[in-house]
Short mmCIF file of C-alpha atoms and ligand atoms in Angstrom, two decimals:
data_model
loop_
_atom_site.label_atom_id
_atom_site.label_comp_id
_atom_site.label_asym_id
_atom_site.label_seq_id
_atom_site.Cartn_x
_atom_site.Cartn_y
_atom_site.Cartn_z
CA MET Z 26 0.00 0.00 0.00
CA TYR Z 27 1.30 3.45 -0.96
CA ASP Z 28 0.33 6.91 0.23
CA TYR Z 29 0.45 8.26 -3.33
CA LEU Z 30 0.18 6.77 -6.75
CA VAL Z 31 1.66 9.20 -9.27
CA VAL Z 32 0.38 8.64 -12.79
CA GLY Z 33 2.99 9.94 -15.22
CA ALA Z 34 6.77 10.07 -14.77
CA GLY Z 35 7.20 13.48 -16.44
CA LEU Z 36 8.34 16.61 -14.65
CA TYR Z 37 5.16 17.24 -12.66
CA GLY Z 38 4.94 13.66 -11.46
CA ALA Z 39 8.66 13.43 -10.70
CA VAL Z 40 8.65 16.63 -8.62
CA PHE Z 41 5.61 15.50 -6.67
CA ALA Z 42 7.07 12.04 -6.10
CA GLN Z 43 10.43 13.43 -5.00
CA GLN Z 44 8.86 15.85 -2.54
CA ALA Z 45 6.42 13.28 -1.19
CA LYS Z 46 9.23 10.83 -0.57
CA ALA Z 47 11.26 13.54 1.14
CA CYS Z 48 8.26 14.03 3.45
CA GLY Z 49 8.35 10.36 4.36
CA LYS Z 50 5.46 9.30 2.13
CA ARG Z 51 5.37 5.99 0.30
CA VAL Z 52 5.12 6.70 -3.42
CA LEU Z 53 4.60 4.63 -6.55
CA VAL Z 54 5.10 6.23 -9.96
CA ILE Z 55 3.66 4.60 -13.07
CA ASP Z 56 3.91 5.58 -16.72
CA LYS Z 57 2.44 4.04 -19.83
CA ARG Z 58 5.59 4.73 -21.80
CA PRO Z 59 8.58 2.39 -21.47
CA HIS Z 60 10.72 5.20 -20.04
CA ILE Z 61 10.66 7.94 -17.40
CA ALA Z 62 10.88 11.73 -17.97
CA GLY Z 63 7.76 12.21 -20.12
CA ASN Z 64 8.34 14.63 -22.95
CA VAL Z 65 11.68 15.82 -21.61
CA TYR Z 66 13.09 12.35 -22.23
CA THR Z 67 16.54 12.37 -23.82
CA GLU Z 68 18.14 9.29 -25.33
CA ASP Z 69 21.70 8.62 -26.35
CA ILE Z 70 22.43 8.22 -30.06
CA GLU Z 71 26.12 7.97 -30.99
CA GLY Z 72 27.11 9.94 -27.88
CA ILE Z 73 24.56 12.70 -28.56
CA LYS Z 74 21.69 13.40 -26.18
CA VAL Z 75 18.64 13.44 -28.42
CA HIS Z 76 15.49 15.22 -27.21
CA ARG Z 77 13.07 12.59 -28.46
CA TYR Z 78 9.88 14.61 -27.92
CA GLY Z 79 11.16 17.98 -29.05
CA ALA Z 80 13.75 20.47 -27.91
CA HIS Z 81 13.64 21.44 -24.25
CA ILE Z 82 15.73 24.36 -23.07
CA PHE Z 83 15.42 25.01 -19.41
CA HIS Z 84 14.90 28.66 -18.49
CA THR Z 85 13.40 30.36 -15.48
CA ASN Z 86 13.22 33.55 -13.48
CA GLU Z 87 12.32 31.67 -10.34
CA LYS Z 88 15.31 31.15 -8.11
CA ARG Z 89 13.35 28.58 -6.16
CA VAL Z 90 12.90 26.48 -9.30
CA TRP Z 91 16.50 26.95 -10.43
CA ASP Z 92 17.84 25.89 -7.02
CA TYR Z 93 15.50 22.93 -7.06
CA VAL Z 94 16.57 21.52 -10.46
CA ASN Z 95 20.23 22.12 -9.68
CA LYS Z 96 19.94 19.59 -6.88
CA PHE Z 97 19.40 16.90 -9.48
CA ALA Z 98 21.62 18.00 -12.37
CA ALA Z 99 24.44 20.36 -13.22
CA PHE Z 100 23.39 22.69 -16.05
CA ASN Z 101 25.53 23.86 -18.95
CA ARG Z 102 25.52 27.45 -20.21
CA PHE Z 103 23.47 26.83 -23.36
CA THR Z 104 21.70 29.97 -24.56
CA ASN Z 105 18.89 29.49 -27.01
CA SER Z 106 19.48 31.54 -30.18
CA PRO Z 107 17.38 30.01 -32.92
CA VAL Z 108 17.77 31.13 -36.49
CA ALA Z 109 14.89 31.72 -38.90
CA ASN Z 110 15.24 30.52 -42.48
CA TYR Z 111 12.80 32.22 -44.85
CA HIS Z 112 13.39 30.88 -48.37
CA GLY Z 113 17.15 30.85 -47.67
CA GLU Z 114 17.24 34.28 -46.05
CA ILE Z 115 18.60 33.93 -42.51
CA TYR Z 116 17.27 36.07 -39.65
CA SER Z 117 18.10 36.22 -35.96
CA LEU Z 118 15.53 35.26 -33.36
CA PRO Z 119 13.98 36.44 -31.18
CA PHE Z 120 13.14 39.71 -32.90
CA ASN Z 121 15.99 42.06 -32.05
CA MET Z 122 18.31 44.63 -33.61
CA TYR Z 123 20.08 41.94 -35.70
CA THR Z 124 16.68 40.94 -37.15
CA PHE Z 125 15.68 44.56 -37.84
CA ASN Z 126 19.05 45.31 -39.41
CA ARG Z 127 18.81 42.29 -41.74
CA MET Z 128 15.19 43.09 -42.62
CA TRP Z 129 15.42 46.85 -43.18
CA GLY Z 130 19.08 47.85 -42.96
CA VAL Z 131 18.32 49.97 -39.88
CA VAL Z 132 21.13 50.39 -37.39
CA THR Z 133 19.78 52.22 -34.37
CA PRO Z 134 16.86 51.33 -32.07
CA GLU Z 135 15.14 54.63 -33.02
CA GLU Z 136 15.24 53.69 -36.71
CA ALA Z 137 13.85 50.23 -35.95
CA LYS Z 138 11.05 51.63 -33.78
CA ALA Z 139 10.15 54.18 -36.45
CA LYS Z 140 9.92 51.45 -39.09
CA ILE Z 141 7.66 49.31 -36.91
CA GLU Z 142 5.47 52.30 -36.02
CA GLU Z 143 5.15 53.22 -39.71
CA GLN Z 144 4.00 49.65 -40.56
CA ARG Z 145 1.67 49.44 -37.55
CA CYS Z 146 -0.03 52.72 -38.55
CA ALA Z 147 -0.31 51.64 -42.19
CA ALA Z 148 -2.06 48.45 -41.02
CA GLY Z 149 -4.39 50.58 -38.85
CA ILE Z 150 -3.89 48.56 -35.69
CA GLU Z 151 -4.74 50.09 -32.32
CA GLU Z 152 -6.02 47.41 -29.93
CA PRO Z 153 -4.85 43.98 -31.19
CA LYS Z 154 -7.62 41.40 -31.12
CA ASN Z 155 -5.73 38.36 -32.34
CA LEU Z 156 -2.22 37.02 -33.01
CA GLU Z 157 -1.92 38.68 -36.43
CA GLU Z 158 -2.75 42.14 -35.10
CA GLN Z 159 -0.61 41.63 -32.02
CA ALA Z 160 2.35 40.59 -34.17
CA ILE Z 161 2.03 43.56 -36.53
CA ARG Z 162 1.72 45.91 -33.57
CA LEU Z 163 4.89 44.47 -32.03
CA VAL Z 164 7.18 44.08 -35.06
CA GLY Z 165 5.45 45.44 -38.16
CA THR Z 166 4.12 43.87 -41.34
CA ASP Z 167 7.40 42.70 -42.95
CA ILE Z 168 8.46 40.58 -39.99
CA TYR Z 169 4.92 39.31 -39.57
CA GLU Z 170 4.81 38.22 -43.24
CA LYS Z 171 8.27 36.61 -43.34
CA LEU Z 172 8.89 35.25 -39.87
CA ILE Z 173 5.53 34.76 -38.17
CA LYS Z 174 2.64 34.14 -40.56
CA GLY Z 175 3.80 30.90 -42.20
CA TYR Z 176 5.44 29.41 -39.11
CA THR Z 177 2.41 30.05 -36.90
CA MET Z 178 0.00 28.72 -39.52
CA LYS Z 179 2.07 25.51 -39.73
CA GLN Z 180 2.43 25.19 -35.98
CA TRP Z 181 -1.20 25.77 -35.05
CA GLY Z 182 -2.98 24.75 -38.26
CA ARG Z 183 -5.05 27.93 -38.07
CA PRO Z 184 -4.56 31.38 -39.57
CA CYS Z 185 -3.05 34.00 -37.27
CA ASN Z 186 -6.26 36.04 -37.14
CA GLU Z 187 -8.00 33.07 -35.49
CA LEU Z 188 -5.38 32.63 -32.76
CA PRO Z 189 -5.11 34.39 -29.39
CA ALA Z 190 -2.64 37.27 -29.14
CA PHE Z 191 -0.86 35.89 -26.06
CA ILE Z 192 0.91 33.11 -28.02
CA ILE Z 193 3.15 35.62 -29.77
CA LYS Z 194 3.80 37.49 -26.53
CA ARG Z 195 5.88 34.49 -25.47
CA LEU Z 196 8.56 35.81 -27.81
CA PRO Z 197 10.66 38.76 -26.67
CA VAL Z 198 11.00 41.82 -28.92
CA ARG Z 199 14.21 43.67 -28.14
CA PHE Z 200 15.78 46.86 -29.34
CA THR Z 201 19.23 45.61 -28.42
CA TYR Z 202 21.69 43.36 -30.28
CA ASP Z 203 20.86 40.26 -28.24
CA ASN Z 204 19.96 36.90 -29.78
CA ASN Z 205 19.05 35.22 -26.49
CA TYR Z 206 15.56 33.80 -27.09
CA PHE Z 207 14.59 33.96 -23.44
CA ASN Z 208 14.51 36.83 -20.99
CA ALA Z 209 14.99 34.43 -18.09
CA LEU Z 210 17.65 34.99 -15.45
CA TYR Z 211 18.67 31.33 -15.48
CA GLN Z 212 19.08 29.10 -18.53
CA GLY Z 213 20.81 25.87 -19.53
CA ILE Z 214 20.52 22.18 -20.35
CA PRO Z 215 21.21 19.47 -17.79
CA ILE Z 216 24.61 17.93 -18.46
CA GLY Z 217 24.00 14.25 -19.14
CA GLY Z 218 20.44 14.91 -20.36
CA TYR Z 219 17.01 15.34 -18.81
CA THR Z 220 16.48 11.61 -18.33
CA ALA Z 221 19.39 11.49 -15.89
CA MET Z 222 17.97 14.50 -14.05
CA VAL Z 223 14.53 12.91 -13.67
CA SER Z 224 16.15 9.63 -12.71
CA ASN Z 225 17.93 11.45 -9.87
CA MET Z 226 14.61 12.94 -8.77
CA LEU Z 227 13.06 9.48 -8.70
CA ASP Z 228 15.98 7.93 -6.84
CA GLY Z 229 14.73 5.38 -4.29
CA ILE Z 230 11.10 5.65 -5.50
CA ASP Z 231 9.19 2.67 -6.92
CA VAL Z 232 8.56 3.14 -10.64
CA MET Z 233 6.56 0.89 -12.96
CA LEU Z 234 6.86 1.53 -16.68
CA GLY Z 235 4.61 0.37 -19.53
CA GLU Z 236 1.57 0.60 -17.22
CA ASP Z 237 -1.59 2.28 -18.46
CA TYR Z 238 -3.53 3.62 -15.47
CA LEU Z 239 -6.73 4.22 -17.42
CA THR Z 240 -7.12 0.64 -18.57
CA ASP Z 241 -6.59 -0.77 -15.06
CA ARG Z 242 -7.85 1.92 -12.70
CA GLU Z 243 -9.43 -0.31 -10.07
CA ARG Z 244 -6.21 -2.19 -9.44
CA PHE Z 245 -4.06 0.93 -9.33
CA ASN Z 246 -6.52 2.87 -7.14
CA SER Z 247 -6.51 0.04 -4.64
CA MET Z 248 -2.72 0.41 -4.29
CA ALA Z 249 -2.67 3.93 -2.84
CA GLU Z 250 -4.56 6.35 -0.61
CA LYS Z 251 -4.43 9.13 -3.17
CA VAL Z 252 -3.65 9.57 -6.83
CA VAL Z 253 -1.73 12.35 -8.55
CA TYR Z 254 -2.87 12.17 -12.16
CA THR Z 255 -0.80 13.96 -14.81
CA GLY Z 256 -2.35 12.41 -17.92
CA ALA Z 257 -4.93 14.04 -20.18
CA ILE Z 258 -7.89 15.22 -18.12
CA ASP Z 259 -10.48 14.44 -20.82
CA ALA Z 260 -9.18 10.86 -21.12
CA TYR Z 261 -9.52 10.46 -17.34
CA PHE Z 262 -13.24 11.18 -17.66
CA ASP Z 263 -13.59 8.94 -20.74
CA PHE Z 264 -14.14 12.01 -22.94
CA CYS Z 265 -17.66 12.31 -21.49
CA GLU Z 266 -17.90 16.01 -22.40
CA GLY Z 267 -16.06 15.57 -25.72
CA ALA Z 268 -12.36 15.54 -26.64
CA LEU Z 269 -10.13 18.53 -25.92
CA ALA Z 270 -8.10 19.63 -28.96
CA TYR Z 271 -4.33 19.42 -29.03
CA ARG Z 272 -1.63 20.08 -31.54
CA SER Z 273 0.61 17.14 -32.08
CA VAL Z 274 4.15 17.03 -33.46
CA ARG Z 275 5.74 14.31 -35.53
CA PHE Z 276 9.52 14.04 -35.41
CA GLU Z 277 11.62 12.63 -38.24
CA THR Z 278 14.98 11.93 -36.66
CA GLU Z 279 18.05 11.09 -38.74
CA LEU Z 280 21.64 10.18 -37.92
CA LEU Z 281 23.83 11.92 -40.50
CA ASP Z 282 27.35 11.07 -41.51
CA MET Z 283 28.65 14.62 -41.18
CA PRO Z 284 29.89 16.63 -38.21
CA ASN Z 285 27.77 19.74 -38.73
CA PHE Z 286 24.46 19.96 -40.58
CA GLN Z 287 23.16 23.46 -39.86
CA GLY Z 288 25.57 25.09 -37.41
CA ASN Z 289 22.91 25.78 -34.79
CA ALA Z 290 20.66 23.83 -32.42
CA ALA Z 291 17.42 25.20 -33.90
CA VAL Z 292 16.56 26.53 -37.33
CA ASN Z 293 12.93 27.62 -37.83
CA TYR Z 294 11.57 27.39 -41.37
CA THR Z 295 9.21 30.33 -41.33
CA ASP Z 296 7.77 30.10 -44.86
CA ALA Z 297 4.39 28.42 -45.39
CA LYS Z 298 5.64 25.99 -48.05
CA THR Z 299 8.37 23.99 -46.26
CA PRO Z 300 6.39 21.23 -44.56
CA TRP Z 301 8.40 21.12 -41.33
CA THR Z 302 8.35 23.94 -38.78
CA ARG Z 303 11.92 23.57 -37.63
CA ILE Z 304 15.00 21.37 -37.62
CA ILE Z 305 16.79 20.61 -34.38
CA GLU Z 306 20.44 19.55 -34.46
CA HIS Z 307 20.79 17.98 -31.04
CA LYS Z 308 24.57 18.03 -30.58
CA TRP Z 309 24.60 21.83 -30.31
CA PHE Z 310 22.66 21.68 -27.04
CA GLU Z 311 25.80 20.23 -25.53
CA PHE Z 312 29.29 21.58 -25.32
CA GLY Z 313 32.49 19.85 -26.30
CA LYS Z 314 30.96 18.26 -29.40
CA ASP Z 315 32.69 20.76 -31.67
CA THR Z 316 36.16 20.99 -30.19
CA ASP Z 317 38.83 21.53 -32.87
CA GLY Z 318 40.21 18.23 -34.08
CA ASN Z 319 37.99 16.36 -31.66
CA GLU Z 320 34.57 16.88 -33.18
CA LEU Z 321 32.04 14.07 -33.36
CA PRO Z 322 32.01 12.88 -36.99
CA LYS Z 323 28.23 12.35 -36.91
CA THR Z 324 25.20 14.42 -36.06
CA VAL Z 325 21.52 13.78 -35.29
CA ILE Z 326 18.79 16.04 -36.61
CA SER Z 327 15.02 16.05 -36.11
CA ARG Z 328 12.56 17.65 -38.48
CA GLU Z 329 9.37 18.70 -36.70
CA TYR Z 330 5.99 18.45 -38.40
CA SER Z 331 3.03 19.94 -36.61
CA SER Z 332 -0.41 18.37 -36.97
CA GLU Z 333 -3.87 18.33 -35.43
CA TRP Z 334 -4.01 15.71 -32.71
CA LYS Z 335 -6.12 12.59 -33.29
CA PRO Z 336 -6.55 9.56 -31.03
CA GLY Z 337 -3.30 7.57 -30.91
CA ASP Z 338 -1.06 10.63 -31.43
CA GLU Z 339 0.98 12.26 -28.68
CA PRO Z 340 -0.78 15.38 -27.39
CA TYR Z 341 1.69 18.27 -27.19
CA TYR Z 342 0.18 21.74 -27.20
CA PRO Z 343 -3.26 22.48 -25.73
CA VAL Z 344 -5.27 24.61 -28.18
CA ASN Z 345 -6.01 27.84 -26.39
CA ASP Z 346 -9.27 28.97 -27.90
CA ASP Z 347 -12.61 29.80 -26.27
CA GLU Z 348 -14.24 26.53 -27.24
CA ASN Z 349 -11.52 24.40 -25.64
CA ALA Z 350 -11.29 26.67 -22.60
CA ALA Z 351 -15.02 26.15 -22.01
CA LEU Z 352 -14.67 22.41 -22.44
CA TYR Z 353 -11.73 22.30 -20.04
CA ALA Z 354 -13.77 24.24 -17.47
CA LYS Z 355 -16.34 21.41 -17.52
CA TYR Z 356 -13.64 18.80 -16.91
CA LYS Z 357 -12.10 20.95 -14.20
CA ALA Z 358 -15.45 21.04 -12.38
CA LEU Z 359 -15.57 17.24 -12.53
CA ALA Z 360 -11.95 16.99 -11.38
CA ASP Z 361 -12.65 19.19 -8.35
CA LYS Z 362 -15.20 16.63 -7.20
CA GLU Z 363 -12.70 13.76 -7.24
CA GLU Z 364 -11.64 13.65 -3.62
CA LYS Z 365 -8.88 11.10 -3.92
CA VAL Z 366 -7.33 12.46 -7.11
CA LEU Z 367 -5.17 15.54 -7.71
CA PHE Z 368 -4.75 16.69 -11.32
CA GLY Z 369 -1.57 18.40 -12.47
CA GLY Z 370 0.77 19.19 -15.33
CA ARG Z 371 0.34 20.17 -18.96
CA LEU Z 372 -2.17 17.43 -19.75
CA GLY Z 373 -3.86 17.27 -16.35
CA GLU Z 374 -4.50 21.04 -16.37
CA TYR Z 375 -4.69 21.50 -20.16
CA LYS Z 376 -2.14 24.29 -20.00
CA TYR Z 377 0.64 25.52 -22.33
CA TYR Z 378 3.24 25.14 -19.58
CA ASP Z 379 6.97 25.77 -19.82
CA MET Z 380 9.11 23.37 -17.80
CA ASP Z 381 9.81 25.81 -15.01
CA ALA Z 382 6.12 26.66 -14.64
CA VAL Z 383 5.27 22.96 -14.37
CA ILE Z 384 7.86 22.55 -11.63
CA LEU Z 385 6.60 25.61 -9.81
CA ALA Z 386 3.00 24.36 -10.04
CA ALA Z 387 4.08 20.97 -8.70
CA LEU Z 388 6.03 22.55 -5.83
CA ASP Z 389 3.03 24.73 -4.98
CA MET Z 390 0.78 21.71 -4.97
CA CYS Z 391 3.24 19.83 -2.74
CA GLU Z 392 3.21 22.73 -0.33
CA LYS Z 393 -0.56 22.44 0.05
CA GLU Z 394 -0.75 18.69 -0.01
CA LEU Z 395 2.31 17.67 1.95
CA ASN Z 396 2.85 20.45 4.46
CA PHE Z 397 5.98 21.25 2.51
CA THR Z 398 7.69 23.40 5.12
CA ALA Z 399 8.04 20.33 7.27
CA CYS Z 400 9.90 18.47 4.50
CA VAL Z 401 13.51 18.01 3.70
CA LYS Z 402 13.79 19.88 0.38
N1 UDP W 530 6.76 32.03 -33.70
C1 UDP W 530 6.86 32.50 -34.98
N2 UDP W 530 8.03 32.35 -35.67
C2 UDP W 530 9.11 31.74 -35.12
C3 UDP W 530 9.02 31.27 -33.81
C4 UDP W 530 7.83 31.41 -33.12
O1 UDP W 530 5.91 33.03 -35.53
O2 UDP W 530 10.14 31.62 -35.81
C5 UDP W 530 5.48 32.19 -33.00
C6 UDP W 530 4.54 31.00 -33.21
O3 UDP W 530 3.22 31.51 -33.27
C7 UDP W 530 4.72 30.21 -31.94
C8 UDP W 530 4.94 31.30 -30.91
O4 UDP W 530 5.68 32.30 -31.60
O5 UDP W 530 3.59 29.43 -31.65
C9 UDP W 530 5.66 30.86 -29.67
O6 UDP W 530 6.90 30.31 -30.03
P1 UDP W 530 7.72 29.44 -29.04
O7 UDP W 530 9.07 29.29 -29.61
O8 UDP W 530 7.58 30.01 -27.68
O9 UDP W 530 6.97 28.06 -29.14
P2 UDP W 530 7.39 26.65 -28.49
O10 UDP W 530 8.82 26.76 -28.06
O11 UDP W 530 6.44 26.46 -27.35
O12 UDP W 530 7.19 25.70 -29.61
#
């Protein structure tokens, strides 16, 4: 008999399990996949840590979260600086003075701001009502057309004027020469990969892999006092109110017989025609793979194709529109009535969470549930 059954060995589940164990609770973690770490899982291919479910770059402003993850891994100094490829034209991301210079030849922040203001006025945008208007207001029409419109359409499968403005606000716009994608104080990738980090979090905790909670609920429920469920909330309730929409991503991963394919960890293909959204070259997340005379002769790349989720696919991004928000609210009301079950994480809360926000949410939940202050952290 356990105090807690944690369904899902991703970040939310691992944080909860680690904290519960530190509080002296008996914990069992199960996952339907054959491995731990959920979507942050990294696997070794030819000495390269491959992010099997998409690139994950850890970044946070929360010292509490940074201190927490550093207990389980040492982080390298990776700084995310993706490059946009628009029909062979290369632009710096996020949108900053390098991008504005390449786009318009402007050199000073004043010139860049004037150009954006000119384009915003010409488009007649005052109060942005959707992603398209928000984007034009922030960076003008040229950048919207070349770097946002096609990429966003491919990623979300909907035109930008049907998407909420907040999605584009995730991206910084800077009037400095700074290609760091994130504004966060702390950033890096765990040395040795995320799987090793999650494995350290789960040290000494019982874990069962390849176990599907939903197909054997009675048995699993009888094993613990309470359940922490991090799977899809609509699946938990047998889709009784209808299925929540997700975007899914398909990865085509290749081992190439060359040391350097694209010279950067991430290249976004921002035109509408190229079928993939971006290509990740995993070795550049790590350091020491490009040392002079000592470089790895091979490289691993993943092309990412975005698609609408259908049963059987991996759900990645919750679709943040009014219809799905209303549907989620119905499931949330049902979840609140489940006394023995706590719902958490990206799928359990149907939320477009970054890794640090998931960890923070899990730590907050632990505080409530486990009388956290009494625990060894
Ligand atoms: N985006 C874009 N062009 C890019 C990169 C991002 O238009 O080259 C937009 C797109 O709408 C995307 C959003 O910015 O959904 C947020 O991007 P982010 O990189 O944060 O997405 P994630 O890392 O979650 O895939």
